[in-house]
CSV table of C-alpha atoms in Angstrom, one decimal:
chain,number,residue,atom,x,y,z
P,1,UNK,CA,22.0,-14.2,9.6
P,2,UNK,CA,20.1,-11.8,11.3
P,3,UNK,CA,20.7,-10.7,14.4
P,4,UNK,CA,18.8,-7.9,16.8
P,5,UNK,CA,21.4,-6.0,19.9
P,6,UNK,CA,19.7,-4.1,22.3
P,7,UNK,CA,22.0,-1.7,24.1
P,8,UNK,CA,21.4,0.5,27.5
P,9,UNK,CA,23.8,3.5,27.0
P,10,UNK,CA,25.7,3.7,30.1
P,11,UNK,CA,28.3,6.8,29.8
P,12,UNK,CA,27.3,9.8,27.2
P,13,UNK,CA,28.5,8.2,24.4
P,14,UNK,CA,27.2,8.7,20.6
P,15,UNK,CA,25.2,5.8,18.8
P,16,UNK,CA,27.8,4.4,16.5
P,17,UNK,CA,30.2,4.2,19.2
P,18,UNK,CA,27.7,2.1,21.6
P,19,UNK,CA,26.4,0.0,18.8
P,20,UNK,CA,29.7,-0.7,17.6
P,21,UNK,CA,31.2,-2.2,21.1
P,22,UNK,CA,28.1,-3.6,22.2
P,23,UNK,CA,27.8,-5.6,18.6
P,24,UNK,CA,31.7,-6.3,17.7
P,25,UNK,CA,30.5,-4.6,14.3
P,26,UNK,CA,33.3,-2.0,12.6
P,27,UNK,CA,31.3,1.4,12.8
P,28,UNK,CA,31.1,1.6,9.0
P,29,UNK,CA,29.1,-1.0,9.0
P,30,UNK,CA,26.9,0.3,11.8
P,31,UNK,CA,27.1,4.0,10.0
P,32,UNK,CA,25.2,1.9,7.2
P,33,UNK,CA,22.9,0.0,8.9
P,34,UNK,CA,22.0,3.4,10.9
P,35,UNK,CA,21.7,4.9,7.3
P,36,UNK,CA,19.4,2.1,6.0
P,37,UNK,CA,16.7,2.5,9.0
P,38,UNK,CA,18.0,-0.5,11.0
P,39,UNK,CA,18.6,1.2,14.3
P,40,UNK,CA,15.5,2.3,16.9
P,41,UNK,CA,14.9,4.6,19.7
P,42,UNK,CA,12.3,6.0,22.1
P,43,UNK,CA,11.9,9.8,20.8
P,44,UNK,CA,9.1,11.4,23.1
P,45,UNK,CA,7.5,8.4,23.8
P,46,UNK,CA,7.4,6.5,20.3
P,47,UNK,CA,10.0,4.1,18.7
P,48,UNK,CA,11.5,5.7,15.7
P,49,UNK,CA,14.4,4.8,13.4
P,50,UNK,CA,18.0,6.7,14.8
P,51,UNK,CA,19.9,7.4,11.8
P,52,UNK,CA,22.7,9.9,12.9
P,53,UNK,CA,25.8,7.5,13.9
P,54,UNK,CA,26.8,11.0,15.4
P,55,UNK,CA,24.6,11.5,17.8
P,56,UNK,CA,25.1,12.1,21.4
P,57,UNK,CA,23.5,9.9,23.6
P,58,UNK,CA,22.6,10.5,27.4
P,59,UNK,CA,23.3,7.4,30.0
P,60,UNK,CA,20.4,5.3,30.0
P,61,UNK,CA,19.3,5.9,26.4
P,62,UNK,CA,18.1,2.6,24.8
P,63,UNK,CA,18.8,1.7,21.2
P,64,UNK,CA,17.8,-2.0,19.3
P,65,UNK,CA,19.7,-2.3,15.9
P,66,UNK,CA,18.1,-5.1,13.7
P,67,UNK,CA,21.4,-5.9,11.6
P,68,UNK,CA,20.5,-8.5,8.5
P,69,UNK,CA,23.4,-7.8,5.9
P,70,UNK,CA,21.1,-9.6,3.2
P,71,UNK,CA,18.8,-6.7,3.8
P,72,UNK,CA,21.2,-4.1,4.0
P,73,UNK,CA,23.0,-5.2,0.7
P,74,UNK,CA,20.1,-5.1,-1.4
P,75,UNK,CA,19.5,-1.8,-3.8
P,76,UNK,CA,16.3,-0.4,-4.2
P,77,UNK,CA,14.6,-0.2,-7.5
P,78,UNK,CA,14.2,3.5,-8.6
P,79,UNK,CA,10.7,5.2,-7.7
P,80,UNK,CA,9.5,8.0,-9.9
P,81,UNK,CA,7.8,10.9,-8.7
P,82,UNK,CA,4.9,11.3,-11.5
P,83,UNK,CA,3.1,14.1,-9.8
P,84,UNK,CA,3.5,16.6,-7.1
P,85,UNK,CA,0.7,17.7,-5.6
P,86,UNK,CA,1.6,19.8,-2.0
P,87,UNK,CA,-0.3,18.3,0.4
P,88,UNK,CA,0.6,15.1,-1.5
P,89,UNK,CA,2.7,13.2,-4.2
P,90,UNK,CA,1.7,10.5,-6.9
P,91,UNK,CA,4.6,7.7,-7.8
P,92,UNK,CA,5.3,4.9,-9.6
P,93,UNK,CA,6.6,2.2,-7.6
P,94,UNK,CA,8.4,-0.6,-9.6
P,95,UNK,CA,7.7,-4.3,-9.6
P,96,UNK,CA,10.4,-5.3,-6.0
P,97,UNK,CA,10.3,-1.9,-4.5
P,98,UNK,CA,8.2,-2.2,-1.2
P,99,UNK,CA,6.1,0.0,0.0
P,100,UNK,CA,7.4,1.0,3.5
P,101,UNK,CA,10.5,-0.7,5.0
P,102,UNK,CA,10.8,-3.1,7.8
P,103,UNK,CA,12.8,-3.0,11.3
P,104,UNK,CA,15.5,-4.3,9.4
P,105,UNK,CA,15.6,-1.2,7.2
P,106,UNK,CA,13.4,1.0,4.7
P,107,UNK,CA,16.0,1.7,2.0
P,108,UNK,CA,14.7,-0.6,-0.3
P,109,UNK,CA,11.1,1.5,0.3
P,110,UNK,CA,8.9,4.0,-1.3
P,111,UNK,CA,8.4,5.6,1.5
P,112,UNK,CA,12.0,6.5,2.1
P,113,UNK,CA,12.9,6.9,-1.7
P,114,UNK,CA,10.4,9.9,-1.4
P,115,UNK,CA,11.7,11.3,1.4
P,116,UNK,CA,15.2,11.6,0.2
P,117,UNK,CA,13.8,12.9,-3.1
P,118,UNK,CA,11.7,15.5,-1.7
P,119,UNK,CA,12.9,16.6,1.5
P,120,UNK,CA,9.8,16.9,3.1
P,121,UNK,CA,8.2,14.5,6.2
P,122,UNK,CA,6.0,11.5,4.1
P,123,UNK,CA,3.3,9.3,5.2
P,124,UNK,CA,2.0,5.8,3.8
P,125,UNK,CA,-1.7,5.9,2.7
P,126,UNK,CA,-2.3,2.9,1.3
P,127,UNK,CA,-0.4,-0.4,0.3
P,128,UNK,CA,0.3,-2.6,-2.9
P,129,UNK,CA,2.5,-6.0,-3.4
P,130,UNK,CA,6.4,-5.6,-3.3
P,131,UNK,CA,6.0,-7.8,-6.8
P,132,UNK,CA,3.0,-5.2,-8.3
P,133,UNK,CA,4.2,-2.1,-9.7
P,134,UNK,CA,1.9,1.1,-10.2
P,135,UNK,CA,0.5,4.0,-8.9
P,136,UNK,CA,0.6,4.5,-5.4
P,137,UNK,CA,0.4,8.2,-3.0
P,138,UNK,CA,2.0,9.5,-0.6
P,139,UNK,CA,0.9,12.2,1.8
P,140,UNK,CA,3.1,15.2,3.0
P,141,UNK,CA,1.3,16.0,6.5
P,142,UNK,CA,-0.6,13.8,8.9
P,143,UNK,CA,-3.7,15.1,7.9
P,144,UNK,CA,-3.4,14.6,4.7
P,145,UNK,CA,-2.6,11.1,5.2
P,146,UNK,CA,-5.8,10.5,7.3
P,147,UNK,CA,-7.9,12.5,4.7
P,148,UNK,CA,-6.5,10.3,1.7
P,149,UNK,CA,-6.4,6.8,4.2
P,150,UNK,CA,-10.5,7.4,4.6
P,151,UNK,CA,-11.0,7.7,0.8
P,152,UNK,CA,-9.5,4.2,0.4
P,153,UNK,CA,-11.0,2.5,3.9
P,154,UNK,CA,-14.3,4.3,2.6
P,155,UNK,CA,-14.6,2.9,-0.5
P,156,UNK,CA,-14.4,5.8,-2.6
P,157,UNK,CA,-11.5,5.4,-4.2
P,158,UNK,CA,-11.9,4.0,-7.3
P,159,UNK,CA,-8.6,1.8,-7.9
P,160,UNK,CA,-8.0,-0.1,-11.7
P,161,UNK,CA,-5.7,-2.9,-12.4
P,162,UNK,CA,-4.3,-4.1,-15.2
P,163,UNK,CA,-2.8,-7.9,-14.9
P,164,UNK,CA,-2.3,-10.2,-17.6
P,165,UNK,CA,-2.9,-13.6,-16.6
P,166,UNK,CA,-2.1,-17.4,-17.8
P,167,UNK,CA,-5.1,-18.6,-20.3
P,168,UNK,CA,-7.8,-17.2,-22.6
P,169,UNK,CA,-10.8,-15.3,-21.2
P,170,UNK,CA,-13.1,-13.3,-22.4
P,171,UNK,CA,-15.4,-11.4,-20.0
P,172,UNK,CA,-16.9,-8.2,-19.2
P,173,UNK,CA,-17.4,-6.7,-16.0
P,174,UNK,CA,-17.2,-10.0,-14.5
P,175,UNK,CA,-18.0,-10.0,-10.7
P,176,UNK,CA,-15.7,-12.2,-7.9
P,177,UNK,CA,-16.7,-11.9,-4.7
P,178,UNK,CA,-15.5,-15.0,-2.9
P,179,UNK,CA,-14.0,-13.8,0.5
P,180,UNK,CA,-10.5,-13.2,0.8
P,181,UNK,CA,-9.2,-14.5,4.6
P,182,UNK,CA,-12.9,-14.7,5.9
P,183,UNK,CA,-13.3,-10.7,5.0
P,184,UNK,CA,-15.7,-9.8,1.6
P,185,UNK,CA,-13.9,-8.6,-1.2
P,186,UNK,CA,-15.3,-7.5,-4.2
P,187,UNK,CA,-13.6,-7.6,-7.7
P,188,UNK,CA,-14.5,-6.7,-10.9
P,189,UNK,CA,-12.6,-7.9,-14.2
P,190,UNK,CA,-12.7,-7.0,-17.7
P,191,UNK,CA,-11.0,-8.8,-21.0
P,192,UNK,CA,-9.1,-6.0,-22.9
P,193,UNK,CA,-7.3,-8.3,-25.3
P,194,UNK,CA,-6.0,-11.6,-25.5
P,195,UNK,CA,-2.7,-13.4,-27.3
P,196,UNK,CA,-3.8,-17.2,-28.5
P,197,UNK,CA,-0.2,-17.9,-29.5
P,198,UNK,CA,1.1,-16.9,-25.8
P,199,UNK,CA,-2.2,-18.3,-24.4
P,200,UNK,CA,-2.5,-15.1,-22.0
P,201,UNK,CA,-5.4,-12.5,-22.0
P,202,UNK,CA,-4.6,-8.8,-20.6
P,203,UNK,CA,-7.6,-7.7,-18.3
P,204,UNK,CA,-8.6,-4.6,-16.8
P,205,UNK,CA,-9.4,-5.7,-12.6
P,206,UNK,CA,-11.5,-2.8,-10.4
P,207,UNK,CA,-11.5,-3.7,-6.5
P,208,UNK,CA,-13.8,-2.1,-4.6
P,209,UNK,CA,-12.2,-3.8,-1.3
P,210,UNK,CA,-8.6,-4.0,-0.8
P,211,UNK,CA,-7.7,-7.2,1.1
P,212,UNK,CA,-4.9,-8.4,0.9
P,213,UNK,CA,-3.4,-10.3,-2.4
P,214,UNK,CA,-7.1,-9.5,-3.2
P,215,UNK,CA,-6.6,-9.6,-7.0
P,216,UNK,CA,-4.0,-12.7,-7.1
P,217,UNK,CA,-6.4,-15.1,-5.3
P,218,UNK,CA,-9.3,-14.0,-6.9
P,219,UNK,CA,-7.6,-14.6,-10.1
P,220,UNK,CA,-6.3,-18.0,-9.8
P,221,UNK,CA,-9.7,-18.9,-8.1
P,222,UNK,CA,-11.5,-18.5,-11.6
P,223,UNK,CA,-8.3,-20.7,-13.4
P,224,UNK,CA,-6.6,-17.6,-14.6
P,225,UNK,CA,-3.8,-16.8,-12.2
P,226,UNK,CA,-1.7,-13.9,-13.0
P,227,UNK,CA,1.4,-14.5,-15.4
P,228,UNK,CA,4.5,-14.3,-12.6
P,229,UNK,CA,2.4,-15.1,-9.3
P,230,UNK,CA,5.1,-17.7,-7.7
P,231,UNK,CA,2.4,-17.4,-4.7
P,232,UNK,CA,-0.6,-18.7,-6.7
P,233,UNK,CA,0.4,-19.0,-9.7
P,234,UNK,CA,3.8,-20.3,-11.5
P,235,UNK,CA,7.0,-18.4,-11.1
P,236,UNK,CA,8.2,-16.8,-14.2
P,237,UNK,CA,11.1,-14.6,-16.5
P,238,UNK,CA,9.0,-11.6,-15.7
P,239,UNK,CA,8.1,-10.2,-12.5
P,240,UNK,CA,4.4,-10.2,-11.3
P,241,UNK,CA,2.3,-9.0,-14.1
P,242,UNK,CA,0.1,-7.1,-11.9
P,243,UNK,CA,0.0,-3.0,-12.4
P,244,UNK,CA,-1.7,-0.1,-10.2
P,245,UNK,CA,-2.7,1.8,-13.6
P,246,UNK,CA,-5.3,4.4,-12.2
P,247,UNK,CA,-7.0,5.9,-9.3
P,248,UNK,CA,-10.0,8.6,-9.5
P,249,UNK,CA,-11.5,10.1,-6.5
P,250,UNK,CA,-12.8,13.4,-4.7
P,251,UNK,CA,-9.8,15.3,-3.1
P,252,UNK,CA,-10.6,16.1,0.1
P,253,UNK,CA,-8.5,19.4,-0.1
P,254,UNK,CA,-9.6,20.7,-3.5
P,255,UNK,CA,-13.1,19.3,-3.9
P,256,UNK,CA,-12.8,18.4,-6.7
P,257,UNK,CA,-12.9,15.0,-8.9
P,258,UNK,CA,-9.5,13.7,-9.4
P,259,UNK,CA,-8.0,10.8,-12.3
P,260,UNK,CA,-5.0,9.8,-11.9
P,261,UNK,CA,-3.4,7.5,-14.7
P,262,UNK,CA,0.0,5.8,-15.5
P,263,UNK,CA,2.6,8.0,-18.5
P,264,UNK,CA,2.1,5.7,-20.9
P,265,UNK,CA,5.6,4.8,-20.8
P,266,UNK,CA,5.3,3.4,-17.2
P,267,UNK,CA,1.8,1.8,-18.0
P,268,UNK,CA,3.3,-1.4,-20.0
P,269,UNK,CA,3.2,-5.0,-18.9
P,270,UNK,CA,5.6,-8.2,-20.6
P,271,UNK,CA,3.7,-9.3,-23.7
């Protein structure tokens, strides 16, 4: 059950200790939670995550921890870093891991997963499903991350999907451009093989907008939703077979074209 306690620190006290009487929680438990991005604070104006149970707190200070154990018990899928690149880093994000985390924590997020692995402030630049896997980036400073942000919202990132999908189609550089929530979204799908016996084909998708579930719908709109959808699709043994395999664009820091592809051994979808 989830439950949200918002606290007013009365006597300089530290954060576990306030959470823990105001809640009735044992201070383990809020030590976790803390831990897991679950607790909040006004830091110079802005609500930010608290994650030091330790930490001395003034009279007056105001804290909200967002305390759902079935969030807090889950374990993240690993991330791996495939590239570092200074100003910004390249990862694999596996099918389950979300991008950034929620009030209720960000353990279970890429975002946090880099942080801990590279010790070094991370910004999100752009989003894909919790159920995809693939590429995604991560910027290092905030300018970065606005420099990167503007070559997706700008359209000139070029961004290639593989997904294999329920049904036999063949097509090339087929063109869906039905709107996606009242917004136009462009998509443009390729066969690169099929399986008769499985009755799936594996195709290569390049989106040129990135709405939201943009892919899946436009997908099961032409009768071939993606093998694992349980949103438009049918539920599956296999997770969502729906992969972030490249991205190719003009760094903004180097000037220079970059191509950015899935190791081969991270590039595989369930036959």
């Amino acid at each position: 059950m989830r439950r949200k306690f918002d606290v007013t620190i009365k006597q300089p006290e530290t954060a576990s200790e306030a959470l823990s009487t105001a809640s009735g929680l044992p201070r383990q438990r809020i030590k976790d939670a803390m831990n897991k991005g679950a607790c909040w604070w006004t830091l110079k104006g802005k609500k930010v995550r608290l994650r030091r149970a330790t930490k001395e707190l003034q009279a007056g200070t105001q804290l909200q921890l967002y305390y759902d154990e079935n969030v807090l018990n889950r374990k993240p899928e690993a991330a791996t870093l495939v590239e570092d690149k200074s100003r910004y880093s390249v990862w694999f994000k596996p099918h389950g891991l979300l991008a950034q985390g929620s009030q209720w924590g960000d353990h279970c997020s890429l975002l946090r997963s880099a942080e801990l692995e590279l010790k070094r402030p991370c910004f999100l630049v752009h989003r894909l499903d919790g159920d995809a896997a693939g590429l995604m980036l991560i910027a290092h400073d905030s300018k970065a991350a606005g420099a990167l942000s503007q070559c997706f919202a700008g359209r000139t990132m070029t961004k290639r999907y593989l997904a294999r999908v329920a049904g036999i189609i063949n097509t090339q550089d087929q063109l869906i451009d039905s709107p996606v929530d009242d917004k136009a979204a462009i998509s443009r799908v390729t066969t690169l093989s099929t399986d008769k016996a499985a009755e799936t084909s594996l195709l290569q998708v390049i989106i040129e907008t990135g709405r939201k579930h943009q892919i899946r719908k436009h997908l099961q709109s032409i009768g071939h939703p993606i093998i694992g959808d349980r949103l438009y699709g049918k539920p599956a043994r296999v997770p969502l077979q729906l992969l972030a395999a490249g991205l190719e664009f003009d760094c903004p820091f180097s000037r220079q074209r970059v191509t950015l592809e899935l190791p081969k051994e991270l590039a595989n979808l369930a036959e």
